[in-house]
């Protein structure tokens, strides 16, 4: 099968298209023919081993050192179940699925095996594979951090970095939870963030949101502290909270992926795709994501869906 191999950490050019052996599912696994995956901010961090020195050891333990333990990177997939292991009960050949495999990777390829009890479920029926692939990464992270805020209907929420993969999901999920949403982004993304349901949009290139005199029950920094250190105490309500997308590593649950599927099917969560590249152009895709200004998601078409 075709796959993108990363045999050392470094710039996007370390990624190479190769022919490798197709995986065979174990008893409890399904083998998925992948139609689409994404290049996430996390993929670029892993590929470049791009973390502060304090995190080198945990990162090395998690992904391998001096080279990636799993040479096929990629965490997100949307595709079709091609075969199943002997004991698999919850999936059948032909099921259209989408999923997320944060620590095992392997989705920059034509096929990948996952345990049936992994982060895998049937894909939303109203979107294509590319759109489905644009849901899990930003959606799962946004859901996790918004839940930490215990958001109640009517509360006032600010999403900083509202145009990225996490930000575009956070704006929509916060609206679904009944919050009044303010989105902060750059000029080019104001219309996008407004279209996702933000009642107020603030252009961070022209104005500091903290100077508006508004108070928020929850401020979610979806850019992360490495790029945007925010002092927010003065803009929080008395019980207000401030959290950053890099505050800890979330534990994810399959129920959350199922909820995301339902939100997409109900029209409450729209997958946002900035650019789509074929698998062969993954180096260009990584170069683009490395810049840190994508709008929503960058999707990779692995195989064209002919249906
Ligand atoms: N805790 C965890 O375990 C975990 C897991 C995965 C990811 N993350 C983190 O989540 C973060 C977000 O991921 P993502 O995929 O959403 O990123 P992304 O799609 O690359 O989005 C970044 C967004 O941030 C905005 N931005 C960039 N620099 C900015 C600045 N200085 N000030 C304000 N906005 C800025 C950009 O908007 P403009 O173009 O408008 O500037 C862009 O839309 C990443 O940093 C990643 O490391 C954490």
mmCIF file of N, CA and C and ligand atoms in Angstrom, residues 41-42 45 102 137 141 145 160-161 163-167 185-186 189 204 222-224 227-228 245-250 289 292-296, ligand 1:
data_model
loop_
_atom_site.group_PDB
_atom_site.id
_atom_site.type_symbol
_atom_site.label_atom_id
_atom_site.label_comp_id
_atom_site.label_asym_id
_atom_site.label_seq_id
_atom_site.Cartn_x
_atom_site.Cartn_y
_atom_site.Cartn_z
ATOM 1 N N UNK A 41 -2.008 20.363 13.695
ATOM 2 C CA UNK A 41 -0.903 21.080 14.350
ATOM 3 C C UNK A 41 -0.047 20.077 15.123
ATOM 4 N N UNK A 42 -0.687 19.073 15.720
ATOM 5 C CA UNK A 42 0.061 18.068 16.487
ATOM 6 C C UNK A 42 0.959 17.231 15.583
ATOM 7 N N UNK A 45 4.059 19.113 15.069
ATOM 8 C CA UNK A 45 4.895 19.131 16.280
ATOM 9 C C UNK A 45 5.670 17.812 16.372
ATOM 10 N N UNK A 102 -4.575 8.926 18.556
ATOM 11 C CA UNK A 102 -3.638 9.987 18.937
ATOM 12 C C UNK A 102 -2.227 9.492 19.193
ATOM 13 N N UNK A 137 -10.249 15.842 15.352
ATOM 14 C CA UNK A 137 -9.147 16.484 16.089
ATOM 15 C C UNK A 137 -9.620 17.752 16.817
ATOM 16 N N UNK A 141 -10.850 17.956 20.980
ATOM 17 C CA UNK A 141 -10.115 18.851 21.885
ATOM 18 C C UNK A 141 -11.024 19.960 22.412
ATOM 19 N N UNK A 145 -12.043 20.659 26.443
ATOM 20 C CA UNK A 145 -11.720 21.885 27.193
ATOM 21 C C UNK A 145 -12.973 22.680 27.544
ATOM 22 N N UNK A 160 -10.326 32.419 21.989
ATOM 23 C CA UNK A 160 -9.180 33.107 21.406
ATOM 24 C C UNK A 160 -8.510 32.147 20.421
ATOM 25 N N UNK A 161 -8.362 32.592 19.176
ATOM 26 C CA UNK A 161 -7.875 31.668 18.130
ATOM 27 C C UNK A 161 -9.059 30.916 17.557
ATOM 28 N N UNK A 163 -10.332 30.677 14.692
ATOM 29 C CA UNK A 163 -10.339 30.239 13.296
ATOM 30 C C UNK A 163 -9.542 28.964 13.038
ATOM 31 N N UNK A 164 -8.874 28.407 14.048
ATOM 32 C CA UNK A 164 -8.095 27.180 13.844
ATOM 33 C C UNK A 164 -8.985 25.945 13.919
ATOM 34 N N UNK A 165 -8.361 24.764 13.891
ATOM 35 C CA UNK A 165 -9.141 23.526 13.968
ATOM 36 C C UNK A 165 -9.897 23.457 15.294
ATOM 37 N N UNK A 166 -9.201 23.762 16.387
ATOM 38 C CA UNK A 166 -9.839 23.704 17.705
ATOM 39 C C UNK A 166 -10.820 24.869 17.850
ATOM 40 N N UNK A 167 -10.393 26.055 17.418
ATOM 41 C CA UNK A 167 -11.224 27.258 17.581
ATOM 42 C C UNK A 167 -12.547 27.172 16.834
ATOM 43 N N UNK A 185 -9.938 36.534 16.337
ATOM 44 C CA UNK A 185 -9.146 36.012 15.206
ATOM 45 C C UNK A 185 -8.574 37.192 14.434
ATOM 46 N N UNK A 186 -7.881 36.920 13.335
ATOM 47 C CA UNK A 186 -7.336 38.023 12.534
ATOM 48 C C UNK A 186 -8.363 38.478 11.492
ATOM 49 N N UNK A 189 -10.302 36.301 8.947
ATOM 50 C CA UNK A 189 -11.158 35.210 9.421
ATOM 51 C C UNK A 189 -12.422 35.680 10.148
ATOM 52 N N UNK A 204 -7.812 40.512 16.518
ATOM 53 C CA UNK A 204 -6.688 40.708 17.450
ATOM 54 C C UNK A 204 -5.551 41.545 16.857
ATOM 55 N N UNK A 222 -7.536 28.876 22.428
ATOM 56 C CA UNK A 222 -7.392 27.743 21.501
ATOM 57 C C UNK A 222 -6.110 27.842 20.677
ATOM 58 N N UNK A 223 -5.322 28.881 20.900
ATOM 59 C CA UNK A 223 -4.027 29.012 20.208
ATOM 60 C C UNK A 223 -2.942 28.302 21.021
ATOM 61 N N UNK A 224 -3.045 28.410 22.327
ATOM 62 C CA UNK A 224 -2.053 27.784 23.208
ATOM 63 C C UNK A 224 -1.084 28.811 23.777
ATOM 64 N N UNK A 227 2.227 30.274 21.928
ATOM 65 C CA UNK A 227 2.151 31.375 20.959
ATOM 66 C C UNK A 227 1.444 32.592 21.531
ATOM 67 N N UNK A 228 0.506 32.372 22.442
ATOM 68 C CA UNK A 228 -0.302 33.484 22.953
ATOM 69 C C UNK A 228 -0.481 33.336 24.472
ATOM 70 N N UNK A 245 -5.544 25.511 25.514
ATOM 71 C CA UNK A 245 -5.577 24.213 24.830
ATOM 72 C C UNK A 245 -4.350 23.362 25.167
ATOM 73 N N UNK A 246 -3.301 23.979 25.687
ATOM 74 C CA UNK A 246 -2.145 23.174 26.089
ATOM 75 C C UNK A 246 -2.061 22.955 27.600
ATOM 76 N N UNK A 247 -3.182 23.147 28.303
ATOM 77 C CA UNK A 247 -3.232 22.817 29.740
ATOM 78 C C UNK A 247 -3.527 21.332 29.894
ATOM 79 N N UNK A 248 -2.509 20.528 29.827
ATOM 80 C CA UNK A 248 -2.675 19.083 30.045
ATOM 81 C C UNK A 248 -3.094 18.354 28.786
ATOM 82 N N UNK A 249 -2.958 17.032 28.854
ATOM 83 C CA UNK A 249 -3.285 16.197 27.708
ATOM 84 C C UNK A 249 -4.631 15.521 27.963
ATOM 85 N N UNK A 250 -5.629 15.798 27.137
ATOM 86 C CA UNK A 250 -6.974 15.284 27.430
ATOM 87 C C UNK A 250 -7.099 13.765 27.333
ATOM 88 N N UNK A 289 0.742 23.988 7.141
ATOM 89 C CA UNK A 289 0.267 23.910 8.539
ATOM 90 C C UNK A 289 1.335 24.447 9.490
ATOM 91 N N UNK A 292 1.121 27.956 10.982
ATOM 92 C CA UNK A 292 0.304 28.230 12.170
ATOM 93 C C UNK A 292 -0.894 29.127 11.935
ATOM 94 N N UNK A 293 -1.325 29.275 10.683
ATOM 95 C CA UNK A 293 -2.460 30.168 10.416
ATOM 96 C C UNK A 293 -3.526 29.519 9.556
ATOM 97 N N UNK A 294 -3.632 28.209 9.620
ATOM 98 C CA UNK A 294 -4.675 27.592 8.789
ATOM 99 C C UNK A 294 -6.045 27.957 9.340
ATOM 100 N N UNK A 295 -7.036 27.894 8.440
ATOM 101 C CA UNK A 295 -8.426 28.151 8.838
ATOM 102 C C UNK A 295 -9.090 26.797 8.999
ATOM 103 N N UNK A 296 -9.379 26.402 10.202
ATOM 104 C CA UNK A 296 -9.954 25.075 10.402
ATOM 105 C C UNK A 296 -8.926 24.007 10.094
HETATM 106 N N1 LIG B 1 -3.315 19.701 25.031
HETATM 107 C C1 LIG B 1 -3.114 18.839 24.050
HETATM 108 O O1 LIG B 1 -2.925 17.637 24.276
HETATM 109 C C2 LIG B 1 -3.165 19.320 22.641
HETATM 110 C C3 LIG B 1 -3.422 18.389 21.641
HETATM 111 C C4 LIG B 1 -3.462 18.827 20.337
HETATM 112 C C5 LIG B 1 -3.230 20.158 20.024
HETATM 113 N N2 LIG B 1 -2.962 21.039 20.990
HETATM 114 C C6 LIG B 1 -2.661 22.420 20.645
HETATM 115 O O2 LIG B 1 -3.790 23.052 20.122
HETATM 116 C C7 LIG B 1 -3.362 24.186 19.418
HETATM 117 C C8 LIG B 1 -4.350 24.565 18.365
HETATM 118 O O3 LIG B 1 -4.399 23.604 17.353
HETATM 119 P P1 LIG B 1 -5.121 23.961 15.996
HETATM 120 O O4 LIG B 1 -5.028 22.755 15.152
HETATM 121 O O5 LIG B 1 -6.444 24.553 16.254
HETATM 122 O O6 LIG B 1 -4.160 25.062 15.408
HETATM 123 P P2 LIG B 1 -4.315 25.809 14.036
HETATM 124 O O7 LIG B 1 -5.457 25.225 13.268
HETATM 125 O O8 LIG B 1 -2.970 25.862 13.447
HETATM 126 O O9 LIG B 1 -4.858 27.235 14.445
HETATM 127 C C9 LIG B 1 -4.159 28.166 14.986
HETATM 128 C C10 LIG B 1 -5.053 29.419 14.936
HETATM 129 O O10 LIG B 1 -4.459 30.295 15.828
HETATM 130 C C11 LIG B 1 -4.453 31.595 15.298
HETATM 131 N N3 LIG B 1 -3.204 32.241 15.712
HETATM 132 C C12 LIG B 1 -1.945 31.887 15.378
HETATM 133 N N4 LIG B 1 -1.062 32.699 16.016
HETATM 134 C C13 LIG B 1 -1.811 33.553 16.771
HETATM 135 C C14 LIG B 1 -1.496 34.598 17.664
HETATM 136 N N5 LIG B 1 -0.227 34.926 17.938
HETATM 137 N N6 LIG B 1 -2.514 35.235 18.278
HETATM 138 C C15 LIG B 1 -3.792 34.902 18.012
HETATM 139 N N7 LIG B 1 -4.148 33.926 17.183
HETATM 140 C C16 LIG B 1 -3.166 33.258 16.565
HETATM 141 C C17 LIG B 1 -4.543 31.454 13.797
HETATM 142 O O11 LIG B 1 -5.454 32.422 13.346
HETATM 143 P P3 LIG B 1 -4.999 33.699 12.489
HETATM 144 O O12 LIG B 1 -4.536 33.163 11.167
HETATM 145 O O13 LIG B 1 -6.236 34.504 12.413
HETATM 146 O O14 LIG B 1 -3.873 34.320 13.250
HETATM 147 C C18 LIG B 1 -5.091 30.044 13.569
HETATM 148 O O15 LIG B 1 -6.409 30.078 13.093
HETATM 149 C C19 LIG B 1 -1.960 23.869 18.911
HETATM 150 O O16 LIG B 1 -1.075 24.817 19.450
HETATM 151 C C20 LIG B 1 -1.679 22.510 19.487
HETATM 152 O O17 LIG B 1 -0.363 22.412 19.947
HETATM 153 C C21 LIG B 1 -2.938 20.644 22.300
#
